[in-house]
Coordinates of C-alpha atoms in Angstrom, one line a residue:
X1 CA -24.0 -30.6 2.7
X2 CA -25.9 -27.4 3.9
X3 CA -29.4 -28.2 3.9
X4 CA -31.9 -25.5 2.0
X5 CA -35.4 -25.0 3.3
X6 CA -38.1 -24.1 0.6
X7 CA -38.7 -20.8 2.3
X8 CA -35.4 -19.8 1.6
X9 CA -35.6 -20.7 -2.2
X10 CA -38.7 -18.7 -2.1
X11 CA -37.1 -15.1 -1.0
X12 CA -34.7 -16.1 -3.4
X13 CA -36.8 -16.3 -5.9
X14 CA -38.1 -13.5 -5.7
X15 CA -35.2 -11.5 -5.7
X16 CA -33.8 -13.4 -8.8
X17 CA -36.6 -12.1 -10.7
X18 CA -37.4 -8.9 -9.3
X19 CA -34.0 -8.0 -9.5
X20 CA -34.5 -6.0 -6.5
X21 CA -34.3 -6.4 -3.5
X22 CA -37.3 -3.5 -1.8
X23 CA -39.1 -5.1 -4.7
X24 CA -39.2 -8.5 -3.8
X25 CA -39.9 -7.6 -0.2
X26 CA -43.2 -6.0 -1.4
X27 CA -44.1 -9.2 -3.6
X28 CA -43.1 -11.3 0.0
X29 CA -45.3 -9.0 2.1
X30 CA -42.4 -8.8 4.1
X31 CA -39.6 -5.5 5.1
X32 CA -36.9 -4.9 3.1
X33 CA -34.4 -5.9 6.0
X34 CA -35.4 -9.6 6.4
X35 CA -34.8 -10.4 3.0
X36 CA -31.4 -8.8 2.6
X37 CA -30.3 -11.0 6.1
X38 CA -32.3 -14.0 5.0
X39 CA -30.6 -13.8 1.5
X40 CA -26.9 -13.0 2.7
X41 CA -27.3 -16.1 5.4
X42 CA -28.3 -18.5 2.2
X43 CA -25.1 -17.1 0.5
X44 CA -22.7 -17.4 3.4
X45 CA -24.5 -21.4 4.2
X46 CA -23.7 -22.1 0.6
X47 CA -20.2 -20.5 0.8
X48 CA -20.8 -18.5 -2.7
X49 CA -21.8 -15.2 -3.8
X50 CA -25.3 -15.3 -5.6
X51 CA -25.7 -11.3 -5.9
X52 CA -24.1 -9.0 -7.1
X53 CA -25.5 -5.7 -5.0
X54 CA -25.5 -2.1 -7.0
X55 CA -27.5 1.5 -6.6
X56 CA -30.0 0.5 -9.3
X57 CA -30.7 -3.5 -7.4
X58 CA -28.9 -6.2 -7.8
X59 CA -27.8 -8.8 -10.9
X60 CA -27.2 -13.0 -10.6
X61 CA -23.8 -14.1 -10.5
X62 CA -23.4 -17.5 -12.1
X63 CA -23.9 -18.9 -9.2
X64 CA -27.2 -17.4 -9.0
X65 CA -28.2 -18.1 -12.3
X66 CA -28.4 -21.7 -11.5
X67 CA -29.7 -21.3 -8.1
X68 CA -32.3 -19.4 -9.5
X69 CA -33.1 -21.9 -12.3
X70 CA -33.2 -24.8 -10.0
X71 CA -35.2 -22.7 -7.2
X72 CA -38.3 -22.8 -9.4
X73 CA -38.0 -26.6 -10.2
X74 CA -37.9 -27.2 -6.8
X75 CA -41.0 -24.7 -5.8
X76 CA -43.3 -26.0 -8.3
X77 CA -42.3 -29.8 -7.8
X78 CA -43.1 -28.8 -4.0
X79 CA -46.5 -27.4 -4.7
X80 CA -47.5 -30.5 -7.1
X81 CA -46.1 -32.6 -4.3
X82 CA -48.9 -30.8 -1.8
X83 CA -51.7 -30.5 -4.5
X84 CA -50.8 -34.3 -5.2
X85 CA -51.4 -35.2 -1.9
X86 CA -54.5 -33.3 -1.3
X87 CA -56.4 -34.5 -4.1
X88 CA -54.7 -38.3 -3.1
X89 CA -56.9 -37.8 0.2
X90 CA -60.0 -36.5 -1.6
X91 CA -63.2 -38.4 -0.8
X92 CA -64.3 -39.3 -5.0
X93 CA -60.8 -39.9 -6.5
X94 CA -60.9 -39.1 -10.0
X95 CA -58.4 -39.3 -13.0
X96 CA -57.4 -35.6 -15.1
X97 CA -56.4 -36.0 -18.2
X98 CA -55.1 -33.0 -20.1
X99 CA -55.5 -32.1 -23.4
X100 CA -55.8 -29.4 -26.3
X101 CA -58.8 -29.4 -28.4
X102 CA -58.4 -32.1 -30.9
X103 CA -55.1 -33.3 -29.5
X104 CA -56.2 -37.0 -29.0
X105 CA -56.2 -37.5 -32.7
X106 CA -60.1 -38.6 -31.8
X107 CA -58.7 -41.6 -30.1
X108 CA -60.2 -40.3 -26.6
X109 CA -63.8 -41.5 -27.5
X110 CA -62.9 -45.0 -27.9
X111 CA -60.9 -44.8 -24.7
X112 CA -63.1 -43.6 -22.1
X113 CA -66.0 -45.8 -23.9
X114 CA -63.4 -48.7 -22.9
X115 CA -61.5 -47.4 -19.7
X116 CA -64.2 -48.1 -17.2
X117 CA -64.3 -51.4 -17.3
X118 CA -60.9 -51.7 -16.2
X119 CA -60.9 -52.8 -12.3
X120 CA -58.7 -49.7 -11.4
X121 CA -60.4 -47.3 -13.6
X122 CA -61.9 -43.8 -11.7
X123 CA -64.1 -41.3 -12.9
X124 CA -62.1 -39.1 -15.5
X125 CA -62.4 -35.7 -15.9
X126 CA -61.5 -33.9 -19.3
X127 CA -58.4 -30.7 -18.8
X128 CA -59.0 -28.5 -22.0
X129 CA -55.8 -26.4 -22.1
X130 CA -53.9 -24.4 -24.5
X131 CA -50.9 -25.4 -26.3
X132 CA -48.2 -24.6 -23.4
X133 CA -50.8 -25.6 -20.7
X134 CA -50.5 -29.4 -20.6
X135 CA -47.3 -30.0 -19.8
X136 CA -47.6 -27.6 -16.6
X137 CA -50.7 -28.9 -15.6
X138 CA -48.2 -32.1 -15.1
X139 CA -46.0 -30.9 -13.2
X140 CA -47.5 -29.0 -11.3
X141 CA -50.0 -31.6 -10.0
X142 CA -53.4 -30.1 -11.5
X143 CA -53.4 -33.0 -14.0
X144 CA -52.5 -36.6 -13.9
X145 CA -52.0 -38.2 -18.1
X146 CA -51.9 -35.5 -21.0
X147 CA -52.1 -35.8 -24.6
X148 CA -49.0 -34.6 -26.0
X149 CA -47.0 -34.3 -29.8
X150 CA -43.0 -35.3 -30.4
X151 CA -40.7 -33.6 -31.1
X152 CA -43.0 -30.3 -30.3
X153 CA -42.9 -31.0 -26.2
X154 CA -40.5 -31.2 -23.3
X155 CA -40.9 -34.9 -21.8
X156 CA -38.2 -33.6 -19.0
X157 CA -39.7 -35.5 -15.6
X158 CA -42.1 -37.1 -17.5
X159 CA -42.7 -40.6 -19.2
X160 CA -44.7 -40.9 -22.2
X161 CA -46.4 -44.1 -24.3
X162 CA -45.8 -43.3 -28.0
X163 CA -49.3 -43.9 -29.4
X164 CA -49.4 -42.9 -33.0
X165 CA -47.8 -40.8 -36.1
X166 CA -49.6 -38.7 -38.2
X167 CA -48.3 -36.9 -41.3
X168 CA -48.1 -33.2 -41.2
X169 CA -50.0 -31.3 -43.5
X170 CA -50.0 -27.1 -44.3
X171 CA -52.9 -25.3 -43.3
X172 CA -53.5 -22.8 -45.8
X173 CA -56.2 -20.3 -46.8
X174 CA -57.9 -21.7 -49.8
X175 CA -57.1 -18.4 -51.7
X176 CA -53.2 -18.8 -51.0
X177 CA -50.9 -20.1 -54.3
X178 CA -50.1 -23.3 -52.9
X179 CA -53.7 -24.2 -52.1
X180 CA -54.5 -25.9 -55.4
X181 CA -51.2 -28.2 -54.8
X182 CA -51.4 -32.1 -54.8
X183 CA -48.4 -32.0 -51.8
X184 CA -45.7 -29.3 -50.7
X185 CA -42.2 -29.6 -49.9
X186 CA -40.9 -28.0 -46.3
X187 CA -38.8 -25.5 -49.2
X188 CA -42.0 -24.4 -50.5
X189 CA -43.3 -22.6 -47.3
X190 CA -39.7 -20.6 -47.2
X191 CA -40.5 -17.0 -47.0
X192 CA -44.1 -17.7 -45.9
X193 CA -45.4 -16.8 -42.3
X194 CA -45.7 -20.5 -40.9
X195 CA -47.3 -20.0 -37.6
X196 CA -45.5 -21.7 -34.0
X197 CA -46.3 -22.1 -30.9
X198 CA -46.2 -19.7 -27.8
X199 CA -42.8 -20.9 -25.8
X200 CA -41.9 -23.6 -28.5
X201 CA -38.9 -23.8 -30.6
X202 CA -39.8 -22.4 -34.4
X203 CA -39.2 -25.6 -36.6
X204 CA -40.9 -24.5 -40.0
X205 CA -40.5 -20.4 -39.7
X206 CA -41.2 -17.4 -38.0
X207 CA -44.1 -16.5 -38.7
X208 CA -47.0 -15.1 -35.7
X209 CA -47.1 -16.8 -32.1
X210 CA -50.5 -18.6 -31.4
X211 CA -51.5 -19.9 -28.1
X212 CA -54.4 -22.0 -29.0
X213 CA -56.1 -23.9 -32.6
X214 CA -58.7 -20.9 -32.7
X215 CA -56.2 -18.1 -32.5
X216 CA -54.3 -20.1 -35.4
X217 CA -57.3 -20.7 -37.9
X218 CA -58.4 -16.9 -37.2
X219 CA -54.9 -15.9 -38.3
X220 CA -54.9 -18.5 -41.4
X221 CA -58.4 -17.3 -42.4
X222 CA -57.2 -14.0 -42.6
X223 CA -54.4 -14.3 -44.5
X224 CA -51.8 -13.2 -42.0
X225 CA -50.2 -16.8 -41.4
X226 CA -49.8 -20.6 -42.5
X227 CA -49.2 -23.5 -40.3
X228 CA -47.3 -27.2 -40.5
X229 CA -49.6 -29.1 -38.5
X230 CA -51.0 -32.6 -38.0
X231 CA -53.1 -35.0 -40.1
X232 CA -55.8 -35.0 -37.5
X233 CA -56.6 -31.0 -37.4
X234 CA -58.5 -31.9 -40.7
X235 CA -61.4 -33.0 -38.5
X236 CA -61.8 -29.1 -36.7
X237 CA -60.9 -27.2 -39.5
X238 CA -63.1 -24.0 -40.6
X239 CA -64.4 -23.5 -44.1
X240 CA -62.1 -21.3 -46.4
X241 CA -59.1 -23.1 -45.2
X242 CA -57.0 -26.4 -47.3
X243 CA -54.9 -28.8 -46.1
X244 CA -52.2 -30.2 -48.6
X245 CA -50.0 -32.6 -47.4
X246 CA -46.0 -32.3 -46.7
X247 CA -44.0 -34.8 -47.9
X248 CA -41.2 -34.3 -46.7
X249 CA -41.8 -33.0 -43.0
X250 CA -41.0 -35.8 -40.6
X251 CA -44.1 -37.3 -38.8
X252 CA -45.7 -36.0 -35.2
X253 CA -46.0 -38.7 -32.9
X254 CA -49.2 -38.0 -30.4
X255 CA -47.6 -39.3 -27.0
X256 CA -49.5 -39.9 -23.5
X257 CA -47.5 -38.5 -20.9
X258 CA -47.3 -38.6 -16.8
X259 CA -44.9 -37.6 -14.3
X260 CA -42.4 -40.0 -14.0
X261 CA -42.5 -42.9 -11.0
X262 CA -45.6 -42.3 -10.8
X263 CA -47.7 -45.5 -9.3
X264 CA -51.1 -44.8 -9.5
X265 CA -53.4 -47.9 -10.2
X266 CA -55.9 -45.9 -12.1
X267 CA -53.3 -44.1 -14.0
X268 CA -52.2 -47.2 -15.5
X269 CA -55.1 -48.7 -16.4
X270 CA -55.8 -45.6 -18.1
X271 CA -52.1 -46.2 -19.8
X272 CA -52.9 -49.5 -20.9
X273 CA -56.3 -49.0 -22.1
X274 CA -55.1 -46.0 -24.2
X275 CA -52.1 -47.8 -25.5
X276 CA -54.8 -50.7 -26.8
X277 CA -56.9 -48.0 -28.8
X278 CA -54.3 -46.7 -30.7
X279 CA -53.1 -49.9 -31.2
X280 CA -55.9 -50.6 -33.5
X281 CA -55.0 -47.5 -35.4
X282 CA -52.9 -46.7 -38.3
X283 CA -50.0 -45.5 -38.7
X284 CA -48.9 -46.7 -35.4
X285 CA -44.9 -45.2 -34.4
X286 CA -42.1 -46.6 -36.9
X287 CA -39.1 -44.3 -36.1
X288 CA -38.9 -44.6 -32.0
X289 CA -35.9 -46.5 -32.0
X290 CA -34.1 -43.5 -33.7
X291 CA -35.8 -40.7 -31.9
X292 CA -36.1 -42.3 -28.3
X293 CA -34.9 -44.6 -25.4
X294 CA -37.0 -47.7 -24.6
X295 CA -36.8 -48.7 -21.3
X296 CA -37.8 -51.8 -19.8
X297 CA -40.2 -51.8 -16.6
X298 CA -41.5 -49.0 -15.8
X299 CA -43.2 -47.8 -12.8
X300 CA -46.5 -48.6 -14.5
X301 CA -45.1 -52.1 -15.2
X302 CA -45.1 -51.8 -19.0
X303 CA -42.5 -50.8 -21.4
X304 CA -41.7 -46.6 -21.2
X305 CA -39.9 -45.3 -24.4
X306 CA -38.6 -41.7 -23.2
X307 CA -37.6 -38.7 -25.8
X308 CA -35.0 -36.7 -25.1
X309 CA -36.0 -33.7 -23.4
X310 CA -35.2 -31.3 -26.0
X311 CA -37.1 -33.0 -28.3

């Protein structure tokens, strides 16, 4: 099997998203030239044709559709591999744990009251990201554990600890016509602008894109959109808005998550320590043997249950 080095991926890269060939030299800082040689070697090593070359640039074969998809996995699990390693070597060694506001369902109080008395436990420093932050603050190495909400996320590469359901509740303006309701049905909010998440799949409807909580209430406060969201977003909610509860959404299960074989000692403790809080919480996860795979021993030497990864 011809062997592909990083560098090569890289131009490649490049030219699979420039779609151009001068283009992608400029982004390279390198002549126009090179990259046309470099590019035709990697096709003639691989023994298939990954462009197709026209006056305007250039377009992916299928080929190079896949190369090109796989190209950036490979990049960024490079880079977290070096960013891994450099902050492995770092002098005070220290644990980052990802999170948007209110993600933790307030459990992360109780943990890092209890996580340094583990033996393995580091100093742990607090990630505030947006919604579609956390997960590539994982892989790319800039974070170690994240907070994160099934069946909203992609687990791909990752292993997660199911901690605890919450019920999902509409976030509406306290002026809108459901706001006086007792509870709502999923076929109430049809026709209604139910917010979702930049790069996430819409499950309620298609109403605006949001990045972060304060861009959502901002948009709810003003009338222009509603949101399906967890129980816990009752505790950072602004005045003028009303939650009423969904009956008949399925749960969100809040999920810690790490990159998979991971075998940090401090990581674990954190793990377990978490894992032992929400324990003592209610509702704890009912449904994971219909939604996941449990899977004995993991690298952390507890029990990993992994989602599918286009939950």
């Amino acid at each position: 099997m011809e062997r592909v080095e990083t560098r090569e991926l890289a131009y490649f890269r490049a030219v699979a998203e420039e779609l151009h060939i001068g283009r992608a030299a400029a982004r390279l800082g390198i002549a126009q030239p090179p990259l046309s040689r470099a590019v035709r070697q990697l096709e003639r090593r691989l023994g298939v044709e990954l462009l197709v070359r026209h006056s305007g640039g250039v377009r992916l074969t299928s080929a190079g559709a896949v190369l090109a998809r796989e190209a950036v996995s490979v990049l960024e699990a490079a880079e977290a591999a070096v960013r891994r390693t450099k902050r492995a070597a770092e002098r005070d060694a220290r644990l980052v744990v990802a999170l948007k506001p209110g993600g933790d369902s307030d459990l992360l109080p109780e943990i890092l009251a209890a996580y340094p008395e583990d033996p393995a436990a580091v100093p742990v420093e607090i990630k505030l990201c947006d919604q579609d932050e956390r997960v590539a603050a994982l892989r790319d190495g800039s974070a170690d554990v994240a907070f994160l909400h099934h069946p909203v996320e992609d687990f791909t590469g990752l292993d997660v600890e199911p901690l605890l359901e919450e019920r999902l509740l509409a976030l509406l303006p306290s002026s809108h016509r459901l706001a006086d309701r007792q509870e709502l049905y999923l076929a109430d909010l049809v026709g209604e602008p139910v917010a979702r998440w930049r790069g996430r799949p819409a499950l309620y409807g298609d109403g605006p894109e949001v990045r972060d909580a304060a861009q959502l209430m901002q948009l709810i406060t003003l009338g222009q959109a509603v949101a399906v969201v967890p129980d816990s977003v009752r505790n950072h909610m602004r005045s003028g808005l009303v939650c009423v509860p969904v009956c008949d959404a399925p749960p969100a299960t809040v999920v810690l998550a790490w990159p998979e074989r991971s075998t940090c000692p401090a990581l674990a403790a954190f793990v377990r320590v978490t894992a032992k809080v929400a324990a003592r919480r209610l509702p704890r996860p009912a449904a994971l043997g219909r939604v996941g795979l449990v899977t004995a021993g993991s690298a952390l030497g507890h029990t990993r249950v992994g989602f599918p990864a286009s939950a």
